[in-house]
mmCIF file of C-alpha atoms in Angstrom:
data_model
loop_
_atom_site.group_PDB
_atom_site.id
_atom_site.type_symbol
_atom_site.label_atom_id
_atom_site.label_comp_id
_atom_site.label_asym_id
_atom_site.label_seq_id
_atom_site.Cartn_x
_atom_site.Cartn_y
_atom_site.Cartn_z
ATOM 1 C CA UNK A 18 -29.073 10.364 4.734
ATOM 2 C CA UNK A 19 -28.267 7.396 2.431
ATOM 3 C CA UNK A 20 -31.521 8.073 0.831
ATOM 4 C CA UNK A 21 -30.773 12.019 0.371
ATOM 5 C CA UNK A 22 -27.604 10.925 -1.231
ATOM 6 C CA UNK A 23 -28.722 8.435 -3.482
ATOM 7 C CA UNK A 24 -31.138 11.217 -4.732
ATOM 8 C CA UNK A 25 -28.207 13.913 -4.630
ATOM 9 C CA UNK A 26 -26.273 11.350 -7.068
ATOM 10 C CA UNK A 27 -28.571 10.743 -9.510
ATOM 11 C CA UNK A 28 -29.055 11.960 -12.686
ATOM 12 C CA UNK A 29 -31.786 14.537 -12.424
ATOM 13 C CA UNK A 30 -29.420 16.958 -9.885
ATOM 14 C CA UNK A 31 -27.008 16.190 -11.706
ATOM 15 C CA UNK A 32 -28.517 18.657 -14.388
ATOM 16 C CA UNK A 33 -28.821 21.616 -12.465
ATOM 17 C CA UNK A 34 -24.950 21.194 -11.119
ATOM 18 C CA UNK A 35 -23.300 20.712 -14.600
ATOM 19 C CA UNK A 36 -20.933 21.518 -15.744
ATOM 20 C CA UNK A 37 -20.026 20.785 -11.892
ATOM 21 C CA UNK A 38 -20.729 17.782 -9.941
ATOM 22 C CA UNK A 39 -23.020 18.090 -6.563
ATOM 23 C CA UNK A 40 -19.826 17.647 -4.333
ATOM 24 C CA UNK A 41 -18.239 20.874 -5.861
ATOM 25 C CA UNK A 42 -21.432 22.277 -4.360
ATOM 26 C CA UNK A 43 -21.630 20.326 -0.708
ATOM 27 C CA UNK A 44 -17.877 21.377 -0.520
ATOM 28 C CA UNK A 45 -18.862 24.751 -0.085
ATOM 29 C CA UNK A 46 -21.256 23.934 2.815
ATOM 30 C CA UNK A 47 -18.659 21.899 4.774
ATOM 31 C CA UNK A 48 -15.469 19.493 3.273
ATOM 32 C CA UNK A 49 -17.113 16.754 5.015
ATOM 33 C CA UNK A 50 -20.233 16.261 3.244
ATOM 34 C CA UNK A 51 -20.590 14.587 -0.293
ATOM 35 C CA UNK A 52 -21.820 11.373 -2.472
ATOM 36 C CA UNK A 53 -19.423 10.416 -4.080
ATOM 37 C CA UNK A 54 -16.257 11.923 -2.588
ATOM 38 C CA UNK A 55 -14.502 10.022 0.555
ATOM 39 C CA UNK A 56 -13.072 12.634 3.114
ATOM 40 C CA UNK A 57 -12.287 11.733 6.798
ATOM 41 C CA UNK A 58 -10.730 13.763 9.777
ATOM 42 C CA UNK A 59 -8.443 12.837 12.098
ATOM 43 C CA UNK A 60 -9.093 11.500 14.809
ATOM 44 C CA UNK A 61 -5.929 10.420 16.751
ATOM 45 C CA UNK A 62 -1.645 10.448 15.703
ATOM 46 C CA UNK A 63 -0.121 7.368 17.147
ATOM 47 C CA UNK A 64 3.747 7.205 17.664
ATOM 48 C CA UNK A 65 4.644 3.599 16.825
ATOM 49 C CA UNK A 66 7.982 4.250 16.822
ATOM 50 C CA UNK A 67 10.549 7.328 16.462
ATOM 51 C CA UNK A 68 9.997 6.944 12.507
ATOM 52 C CA UNK A 69 6.327 5.069 11.855
ATOM 53 C CA UNK A 70 2.774 6.415 13.126
ATOM 54 C CA UNK A 71 -0.559 5.323 12.948
ATOM 55 C CA UNK A 72 -3.279 7.473 12.195
ATOM 56 C CA UNK A 73 -7.111 7.038 13.015
ATOM 57 C CA UNK A 74 -9.302 8.271 10.733
ATOM 58 C CA UNK A 75 -13.645 9.487 11.071
ATOM 59 C CA UNK A 76 -14.552 8.571 7.342
ATOM 60 C CA UNK A 77 -17.875 10.508 5.809
ATOM 61 C CA UNK A 78 -20.906 8.480 5.074
ATOM 62 C CA UNK A 79 -19.428 8.008 0.968
ATOM 63 C CA UNK A 80 -16.837 5.355 2.469
ATOM 64 C CA UNK A 81 -17.718 1.438 1.981
ATOM 65 C CA UNK A 82 -15.439 -0.678 3.719
ATOM 66 C CA UNK A 83 -12.162 -2.311 3.249
ATOM 67 C CA UNK A 84 -11.341 -5.527 3.322
ATOM 68 C CA UNK A 85 -7.775 -6.755 5.308
ATOM 69 C CA UNK A 86 -5.191 -6.038 3.360
ATOM 70 C CA UNK A 87 -6.394 -3.010 0.995
ATOM 71 C CA UNK A 88 -4.462 -0.145 0.604
ATOM 72 C CA UNK A 89 -6.253 3.760 0.248
ATOM 73 C CA UNK A 90 -4.875 6.195 -1.909
ATOM 74 C CA UNK A 91 -4.358 9.408 1.141
ATOM 75 C CA UNK A 92 -3.989 12.901 0.290
ATOM 76 C CA UNK A 93 -3.035 16.047 2.712
ATOM 77 C CA UNK A 94 -3.051 19.650 1.350
ATOM 78 C CA UNK A 95 -0.026 21.415 2.765
ATOM 79 C CA UNK A 96 0.712 25.019 1.659
ATOM 80 C CA UNK A 97 -2.176 25.234 -0.695
ATOM 81 C CA UNK A 98 -1.327 21.857 -3.081
ATOM 82 C CA UNK A 99 -2.706 18.558 -2.302
ATOM 83 C CA UNK A 100 -0.464 15.354 -2.309
ATOM 84 C CA UNK A 101 -1.839 12.038 -2.579
ATOM 85 C CA UNK A 102 0.554 9.103 -1.309
ATOM 86 C CA UNK A 103 -0.945 5.609 -1.312
ATOM 87 C CA UNK A 104 -1.300 4.290 2.482
ATOM 88 C CA UNK A 105 -1.926 0.419 3.690
ATOM 89 C CA UNK A 106 -5.105 -0.095 6.487
ATOM 90 C CA UNK A 107 -4.318 -1.289 9.501
ATOM 91 C CA UNK A 108 -6.824 -1.350 11.242
ATOM 92 C CA UNK A 109 -9.697 -4.470 11.710
ATOM 93 C CA UNK A 110 -12.772 -4.307 10.021
ATOM 94 C CA UNK A 111 -14.590 -5.161 13.405
ATOM 95 C CA UNK A 112 -14.144 -1.681 14.655
ATOM 96 C CA UNK A 113 -17.889 -0.543 15.550
ATOM 97 C CA UNK A 114 -17.451 3.312 15.879
ATOM 98 C CA UNK A 115 -16.985 3.637 12.488
ATOM 99 C CA UNK A 116 -12.945 4.064 12.481
ATOM 100 C CA UNK A 117 -10.045 3.060 10.752
ATOM 101 C CA UNK A 118 -6.513 3.551 10.328
ATOM 102 C CA UNK A 119 -3.832 3.827 8.150
ATOM 103 C CA UNK A 120 0.215 2.777 9.975
ATOM 104 C CA UNK A 121 3.119 4.952 7.735
ATOM 105 C CA UNK A 122 6.781 4.563 8.436
ATOM 106 C CA UNK A 123 8.072 7.457 7.392
ATOM 107 C CA UNK A 124 11.038 8.033 4.843
ATOM 108 C CA UNK A 125 13.439 10.624 4.738
ATOM 109 C CA UNK A 126 12.632 11.919 1.217
ATOM 110 C CA UNK A 127 8.845 11.424 1.540
ATOM 111 C CA UNK A 128 6.734 14.660 1.920
ATOM 112 C CA UNK A 129 3.677 12.829 3.171
ATOM 113 C CA UNK A 130 4.569 9.994 5.072
ATOM 114 C CA UNK A 131 7.396 13.185 6.836
ATOM 115 C CA UNK A 132 4.395 15.475 7.652
ATOM 116 C CA UNK A 133 2.089 12.788 8.983
ATOM 117 C CA UNK A 134 4.225 11.273 11.442
ATOM 118 C CA UNK A 135 5.650 15.031 12.521
ATOM 119 C CA UNK A 136 3.112 17.463 11.551
ATOM 120 C CA UNK A 137 -0.217 15.992 11.314
ATOM 121 C CA UNK A 138 -2.487 17.023 13.773
ATOM 122 C CA UNK A 139 -6.229 16.010 15.224
ATOM 123 C CA UNK A 140 -8.881 17.835 12.756
ATOM 124 C CA UNK A 141 -6.884 17.533 9.480
ATOM 125 C CA UNK A 142 -8.736 16.857 6.591
ATOM 126 C CA UNK A 143 -7.537 13.899 4.675
ATOM 127 C CA UNK A 144 -8.942 13.363 1.166
ATOM 128 C CA UNK A 145 -8.863 9.570 0.532
ATOM 129 C CA UNK A 146 -9.904 6.633 -2.443
ATOM 130 C CA UNK A 147 -12.384 3.653 -1.408
ATOM 131 C CA UNK A 148 -9.941 1.188 -0.783
ATOM 132 C CA UNK A 149 -8.513 -0.403 -3.250
ATOM 133 C CA UNK A 150 -6.075 -3.916 -4.021
ATOM 134 C CA UNK A 151 -6.398 -7.670 -4.672
ATOM 135 C CA UNK A 152 -3.792 -8.550 -1.380
ATOM 136 C CA UNK A 153 -6.568 -9.518 0.387
ATOM 137 C CA UNK A 154 -7.590 -12.844 2.470
ATOM 138 C CA UNK A 155 -10.532 -14.856 1.035
ATOM 139 C CA UNK A 156 -13.918 -15.165 1.978
ATOM 140 C CA UNK A 157 -13.385 -18.620 3.819
ATOM 141 C CA UNK A 158 -9.456 -18.276 5.449
ATOM 142 C CA UNK A 159 -8.072 -21.364 5.314
ATOM 143 C CA UNK A 160 -7.227 -23.686 8.719
ATOM 144 C CA UNK A 161 -3.305 -23.435 7.577
ATOM 145 C CA UNK A 162 -2.356 -19.519 6.767
ATOM 146 C CA UNK A 163 1.526 -18.430 6.633
ATOM 147 C CA UNK A 164 1.757 -14.548 7.186
ATOM 148 C CA UNK A 165 5.339 -12.892 6.200
ATOM 149 C CA UNK A 166 6.052 -9.501 6.551
ATOM 150 C CA UNK A 167 9.137 -7.339 6.626
ATOM 151 C CA UNK A 168 9.647 -3.583 8.086
ATOM 152 C CA UNK A 169 6.986 -1.609 6.923
ATOM 153 C CA UNK A 170 5.442 -3.928 5.395
ATOM 154 C CA UNK A 171 3.719 -5.226 8.615
ATOM 155 C CA UNK A 172 0.936 -2.879 7.576
ATOM 156 C CA UNK A 173 -1.625 -4.925 5.646
ATOM 157 C CA UNK A 174 -0.734 -8.513 7.797
ATOM 158 C CA UNK A 175 -1.450 -6.374 10.986
ATOM 159 C CA UNK A 176 -5.166 -5.859 9.438
ATOM 160 C CA UNK A 177 -5.126 -9.450 8.545
ATOM 161 C CA UNK A 178 -4.460 -10.666 12.263
ATOM 162 C CA UNK A 179 -6.009 -8.599 14.366
ATOM 163 C CA UNK A 180 -9.362 -9.061 12.135
ATOM 164 C CA UNK A 181 -8.547 -12.688 12.125
ATOM 165 C CA UNK A 182 -8.564 -11.850 16.149
ATOM 166 C CA UNK A 183 -12.071 -10.162 16.660
ATOM 167 C CA UNK A 184 -13.653 -12.313 14.222
ATOM 168 C CA UNK A 185 -12.622 -15.293 16.022
ATOM 169 C CA UNK A 186 -10.691 -17.515 13.779
ATOM 170 C CA UNK A 187 -10.009 -21.045 14.706
ATOM 171 C CA UNK A 188 -7.856 -22.067 12.555
ATOM 172 C CA UNK A 189 -3.707 -22.285 12.760
ATOM 173 C CA UNK A 190 -1.862 -18.693 11.756
ATOM 174 C CA UNK A 191 1.508 -18.382 11.315
ATOM 175 C CA UNK A 192 3.046 -14.834 11.270
ATOM 176 C CA UNK A 193 7.004 -14.462 10.612
ATOM 177 C CA UNK A 194 8.420 -11.146 10.457
ATOM 178 C CA UNK A 195 11.335 -9.247 10.087
ATOM 179 C CA UNK A 196 12.332 -6.137 11.504
ATOM 180 C CA UNK A 197 15.969 -4.411 12.143
ATOM 181 C CA UNK A 198 15.399 -4.333 15.732
ATOM 182 C CA UNK A 199 13.183 -4.591 18.670
ATOM 183 C CA UNK A 200 12.781 -0.776 19.287
ATOM 184 C CA UNK A 201 12.235 -0.295 15.038
ATOM 185 C CA UNK A 202 9.723 -3.151 15.349
ATOM 186 C CA UNK A 203 6.002 -1.287 14.750
ATOM 187 C CA UNK A 204 3.018 -2.346 16.768
ATOM 188 C CA UNK A 205 5.510 -3.783 19.413
ATOM 189 C CA UNK A 206 3.421 -4.284 22.586
ATOM 190 C CA UNK A 207 0.702 -5.512 20.366
ATOM 191 C CA UNK A 208 2.274 -8.039 18.775
ATOM 192 C CA UNK A 209 3.305 -9.432 22.386
ATOM 193 C CA UNK A 210 -0.685 -9.921 23.380
ATOM 194 C CA UNK A 211 -1.690 -11.244 19.752
ATOM 195 C CA UNK A 212 1.577 -13.963 20.087
ATOM 196 C CA UNK A 213 -0.412 -15.486 23.143
ATOM 197 C CA UNK A 214 -3.542 -16.389 21.051
ATOM 198 C CA UNK A 215 -4.156 -19.926 20.711
ATOM 199 C CA UNK A 216 -4.469 -19.889 16.979
ATOM 200 C CA UNK A 217 -1.569 -17.781 16.278
ATOM 201 C CA UNK A 218 2.016 -18.975 15.799
ATOM 202 C CA UNK A 219 4.304 -15.873 15.808
ATOM 203 C CA UNK A 220 8.107 -15.711 14.861
ATOM 204 C CA UNK A 221 9.888 -12.134 15.083
ATOM 205 C CA UNK A 222 13.009 -11.959 13.736
ATOM 206 C CA UNK A 223 15.436 -9.015 14.335
ATOM 207 C CA UNK A 224 17.923 -8.729 11.802
ATOM 208 C CA UNK A 225 20.850 -5.915 13.190
ATOM 209 C CA UNK A 226 20.324 -6.334 16.820
ATOM 210 C CA UNK A 227 19.228 -10.614 17.610
ATOM 211 C CA UNK A 228 17.140 -10.716 20.545
ATOM 212 C CA UNK A 229 19.315 -12.368 23.408
ATOM 213 C CA UNK A 230 18.342 -16.406 22.834
ATOM 214 C CA UNK A 231 16.837 -15.890 19.688
ATOM 215 C CA UNK A 232 15.570 -19.352 17.930
ATOM 216 C CA UNK A 233 16.129 -17.870 14.183
ATOM 217 C CA UNK A 234 18.370 -14.875 13.050
ATOM 218 C CA UNK A 235 19.170 -12.892 9.742
ATOM 219 C CA UNK A 236 17.439 -12.562 6.745
ATOM 220 C CA UNK A 237 15.032 -14.926 5.368
ATOM 221 C CA UNK A 238 15.688 -18.642 4.468
ATOM 222 C CA UNK A 239 13.984 -21.776 3.811
ATOM 223 C CA UNK A 240 15.465 -22.889 7.483
ATOM 224 C CA UNK A 241 12.770 -20.484 8.804
ATOM 225 C CA UNK A 242 10.387 -22.169 7.367
ATOM 226 C CA UNK A 243 11.041 -25.850 8.144
ATOM 227 C CA UNK A 244 11.777 -24.620 12.356
ATOM 228 C CA UNK A 245 7.718 -23.332 11.887
ATOM 229 C CA UNK A 246 7.059 -26.652 10.764
ATOM 230 C CA UNK A 247 5.650 -24.908 7.353
ATOM 231 C CA UNK A 248 4.970 -27.061 4.576
ATOM 232 C CA UNK A 249 4.914 -23.866 1.713
ATOM 233 C CA UNK A 250 2.932 -26.724 -0.904
ATOM 234 C CA UNK A 251 0.236 -26.981 1.138
ATOM 235 C CA UNK A 252 -0.071 -23.260 2.925
ATOM 236 C CA UNK A 253 -1.563 -20.162 1.845
ATOM 237 C CA UNK A 254 1.066 -17.577 2.442
ATOM 238 C CA UNK A 255 0.681 -13.551 2.062
ATOM 239 C CA UNK A 256 3.936 -12.067 1.709
ATOM 240 C CA UNK A 257 4.376 -8.234 2.176
ATOM 241 C CA UNK A 258 7.790 -6.079 2.473
ATOM 242 C CA UNK A 259 10.679 -4.871 0.363
ATOM 243 C CA UNK A 260 12.122 -5.848 -2.855
ATOM 244 C CA UNK A 261 14.851 -8.325 -1.095
ATOM 245 C CA UNK A 262 11.948 -9.990 1.010
ATOM 246 C CA UNK A 263 9.645 -10.367 -1.771
ATOM 247 C CA UNK A 264 12.800 -11.988 -3.822
ATOM 248 C CA UNK A 265 13.461 -14.588 -1.367
ATOM 249 C CA UNK A 266 10.828 -15.972 -0.691
ATOM 250 C CA UNK A 267 9.453 -15.875 -3.801
ATOM 251 C CA UNK A 268 12.676 -17.874 -5.451
ATOM 252 C CA UNK A 269 12.043 -20.308 -2.718
ATOM 253 C CA UNK A 270 8.163 -20.784 -3.891
ATOM 254 C CA UNK A 271 9.891 -21.361 -7.017
ATOM 255 C CA UNK A 272 12.096 -23.541 -6.054
ATOM 256 C CA UNK A 273 9.710 -26.405 -4.463
ATOM 257 C CA UNK A 274 6.343 -25.762 -6.961
ATOM 258 C CA UNK A 275 4.392 -23.669 -4.631
ATOM 259 C CA UNK A 276 4.089 -20.412 -6.289
ATOM 260 C CA UNK A 277 0.255 -21.289 -6.344
ATOM 261 C CA UNK A 278 -0.184 -20.639 -2.869
ATOM 262 C CA UNK A 279 1.746 -16.871 -2.916
ATOM 263 C CA UNK A 280 0.764 -13.809 -2.606
ATOM 264 C CA UNK A 281 2.835 -10.364 -2.657
ATOM 265 C CA UNK A 282 3.023 -7.185 -2.228
ATOM 266 C CA UNK A 283 5.736 -4.811 -2.800
ATOM 267 C CA UNK A 284 6.267 -2.245 0.068
ATOM 268 C CA UNK A 285 9.367 -0.786 -1.959
ATOM 269 C CA UNK A 286 10.570 -1.314 -6.174
ATOM 270 C CA UNK A 287 14.446 -2.645 -6.664
ATOM 271 C CA UNK A 288 16.199 -0.578 -7.306
ATOM 272 C CA UNK A 289 17.119 0.275 -10.952
ATOM 273 C CA UNK A 290 20.381 -0.880 -12.653
ATOM 274 C CA UNK A 291 21.388 1.832 -14.514
ATOM 275 C CA UNK A 292 23.578 0.299 -16.052
ATOM 276 C CA UNK A 293 21.411 -2.707 -17.847
ATOM 277 C CA UNK A 294 22.113 -3.771 -21.916
ATOM 278 C CA UNK A 295 18.636 -2.398 -22.235
ATOM 279 C CA UNK A 296 19.670 1.215 -21.423
ATOM 280 C CA UNK A 297 19.436 2.235 -25.044
ATOM 281 C CA UNK A 298 17.650 4.147 -27.409
ATOM 282 C CA UNK A 299 15.273 7.638 -27.018
ATOM 283 C CA UNK A 300 12.444 8.238 -24.581
ATOM 284 C CA UNK A 301 9.916 10.343 -26.299
ATOM 285 C CA UNK A 302 7.592 12.007 -24.421
ATOM 286 C CA UNK A 303 4.904 12.901 -27.228
ATOM 287 C CA UNK A 304 2.191 15.346 -25.875
ATOM 288 C CA UNK A 305 5.587 17.242 -24.523
ATOM 289 C CA UNK A 306 7.364 17.156 -27.791
ATOM 290 C CA UNK A 307 10.645 16.369 -25.323
ATOM 291 C CA UNK A 308 12.666 13.552 -26.302
ATOM 292 C CA UNK A 309 15.807 12.514 -23.641
ATOM 293 C CA UNK A 310 18.233 9.319 -23.819
ATOM 294 C CA UNK A 311 17.033 6.422 -22.431
ATOM 295 C CA UNK A 312 19.241 6.594 -18.575
ATOM 296 C CA UNK A 313 17.527 3.363 -17.606
ATOM 297 C CA UNK A 314 15.799 4.425 -15.018
ATOM 298 C CA UNK A 315 11.816 4.322 -14.678
ATOM 299 C CA UNK A 316 9.814 6.222 -16.817
ATOM 300 C CA UNK A 317 8.275 8.517 -14.285
ATOM 301 C CA UNK A 318 12.017 9.185 -13.095
ATOM 302 C CA UNK A 319 13.163 9.749 -16.879
ATOM 303 C CA UNK A 320 9.794 12.114 -16.817
ATOM 304 C CA UNK A 321 11.098 14.312 -14.230
ATOM 305 C CA UNK A 322 14.269 14.923 -15.378
ATOM 306 C CA UNK A 323 13.211 16.266 -18.311
ATOM 307 C CA UNK A 324 11.376 18.500 -16.452
ATOM 308 C CA UNK A 325 8.266 16.867 -16.746
ATOM 309 C CA UNK A 326 5.795 16.581 -13.392
ATOM 310 C CA UNK A 327 3.212 13.728 -14.154
ATOM 311 C CA UNK A 328 1.097 12.639 -11.433
ATOM 312 C CA UNK A 329 2.033 9.516 -9.330
ATOM 313 C CA UNK A 330 0.919 8.478 -6.442
ATOM 314 C CA UNK A 331 2.780 5.141 -4.562
ATOM 315 C CA UNK A 332 5.788 5.189 -6.858
ATOM 316 C CA UNK A 333 5.570 1.316 -6.456
ATOM 317 C CA UNK A 334 3.250 0.441 -8.782
ATOM 318 C CA UNK A 335 0.249 -0.460 -6.923
ATOM 319 C CA UNK A 336 -2.171 2.886 -6.870
ATOM 320 C CA UNK A 337 -2.463 3.620 -10.801
ATOM 321 C CA UNK A 338 -2.221 7.598 -10.343
ATOM 322 C CA UNK A 339 0.934 7.299 -12.535
ATOM 323 C CA UNK A 340 -0.759 5.292 -15.677
ATOM 324 C CA UNK A 341 -0.508 6.733 -18.955
ATOM 325 C CA UNK A 342 -0.638 5.198 -22.701
ATOM 326 C CA UNK A 343 2.542 3.699 -24.129
ATOM 327 C CA UNK A 344 2.312 4.839 -27.892
ATOM 328 C CA UNK A 345 4.725 2.615 -29.289
ATOM 329 C CA UNK A 346 7.925 0.186 -28.053
ATOM 330 C CA UNK A 347 9.180 -1.912 -25.076
ATOM 331 C CA UNK A 348 8.968 -1.371 -21.573
ATOM 332 C CA UNK A 349 10.224 -3.791 -18.827
ATOM 333 C CA UNK A 350 8.536 -4.256 -15.259
ATOM 334 C CA UNK A 351 11.067 -3.995 -12.605
ATOM 335 C CA UNK A 352 9.735 -5.823 -10.335
ATOM 336 C CA UNK A 353 8.550 -9.395 -12.306
ATOM 337 C CA UNK A 354 11.134 -8.632 -15.156
ATOM 338 C CA UNK A 355 7.362 -8.616 -18.003
ATOM 339 C CA UNK A 356 8.212 -7.109 -20.986
ATOM 340 C CA UNK A 357 4.889 -5.390 -21.977
ATOM 341 C CA UNK A 358 5.339 -4.355 -26.467
ATOM 342 C CA UNK A 359 2.041 -3.878 -27.222
ATOM 343 C CA UNK A 360 1.052 -0.397 -28.929
ATOM 344 C CA UNK A 361 -1.121 2.145 -27.346
ATOM 345 C CA UNK A 362 -1.678 0.485 -23.852
ATOM 346 C CA UNK A 363 -1.516 1.700 -20.738
ATOM 347 C CA UNK A 364 1.499 1.209 -18.139
ATOM 348 C CA UNK A 365 2.595 2.075 -14.868
ATOM 349 C CA UNK A 366 5.728 4.694 -15.008
ATOM 350 C CA UNK A 367 6.773 4.439 -11.787
ATOM 351 C CA UNK A 368 7.668 0.522 -12.310
ATOM 352 C CA UNK A 369 8.882 0.245 -16.036
ATOM 353 C CA UNK A 370 12.022 1.058 -17.991
ATOM 354 C CA UNK A 371 12.000 1.091 -21.804
ATOM 355 C CA UNK A 372 13.802 -0.805 -23.656
ATOM 356 C CA UNK A 373 15.249 0.507 -26.486
ATOM 357 C CA UNK A 374 12.601 3.269 -28.297
ATOM 358 C CA UNK A 375 9.701 4.413 -26.712
ATOM 359 C CA UNK A 376 7.198 6.622 -26.912
ATOM 360 C CA UNK A 377 4.832 7.559 -24.197
ATOM 361 C CA UNK A 378 1.771 9.860 -24.127
ATOM 362 C CA UNK A 379 2.839 12.523 -21.791
#
């Protein structure tokens, strides 16, 4: 099949299908047939909690696999409209059946996550990207590793834990996870089993409903690492979760001079302060001949408020779906605070706010 796919993807065959692609015609035969497009069928939907689910997928032959910690663009067609969001892979790379899974918490205003949790059925066709992202373990995993997650930020970390388990990792892995309660914790039963593995030191902290006799309580502080015997300066650390958790860990590592050991992945961007001092000037959407007073919200939010419908996926600066050229002006990244002021540069409008007058090719 690989040889057939290579032939169909060749420039020679492409001359006969122009202006369409080979995949356009293969789709007429069967939606899972493709030489480049990645698609999958839903095999099973597993409800992890009352608000979170895992979707097990069987991809077509164009899927090239993933590294633990990566994500995919996940598209479903509902009522004739394709909607795409970004979800992390949660399964081990060592599955032998060709399947993989994504795990998602349903958000109140998240159309795709709500559909996935409440309505998705086996055999549903899913439109995917190849796996993406740099939040991945190194090829040679160090002897000491710290994984920190909060809420649904556990999903890429779970892929790491499962893979380390299945590859017979011999080093020490410390896993520190924060959830509201035991009932709100994804993968609860499996985590109990992983905690019993000899190479794992696990601490799960329930911030709203602490477990009786819990060793640690509350949100992240340096004392939690001290209790676990972690030296941030000498421990490679992966953190995934909401902005508050990321900020606390990042600030702690900065104070200790340990930022070189830190890998971060946001699962929710910080709220934008609409009263910020840089919420001045005019935001111009050049291609639409629309101008709007800068409200201080992200450029994506301001574009939507102006009646535009720019493409987007994750809304948290991960997937590049919303990347658009900024013609001129300065913008601030809502996570890092970094200001970009070059002319004709590409920015992700879901995580940038204008600083003064800005024009966008939209």
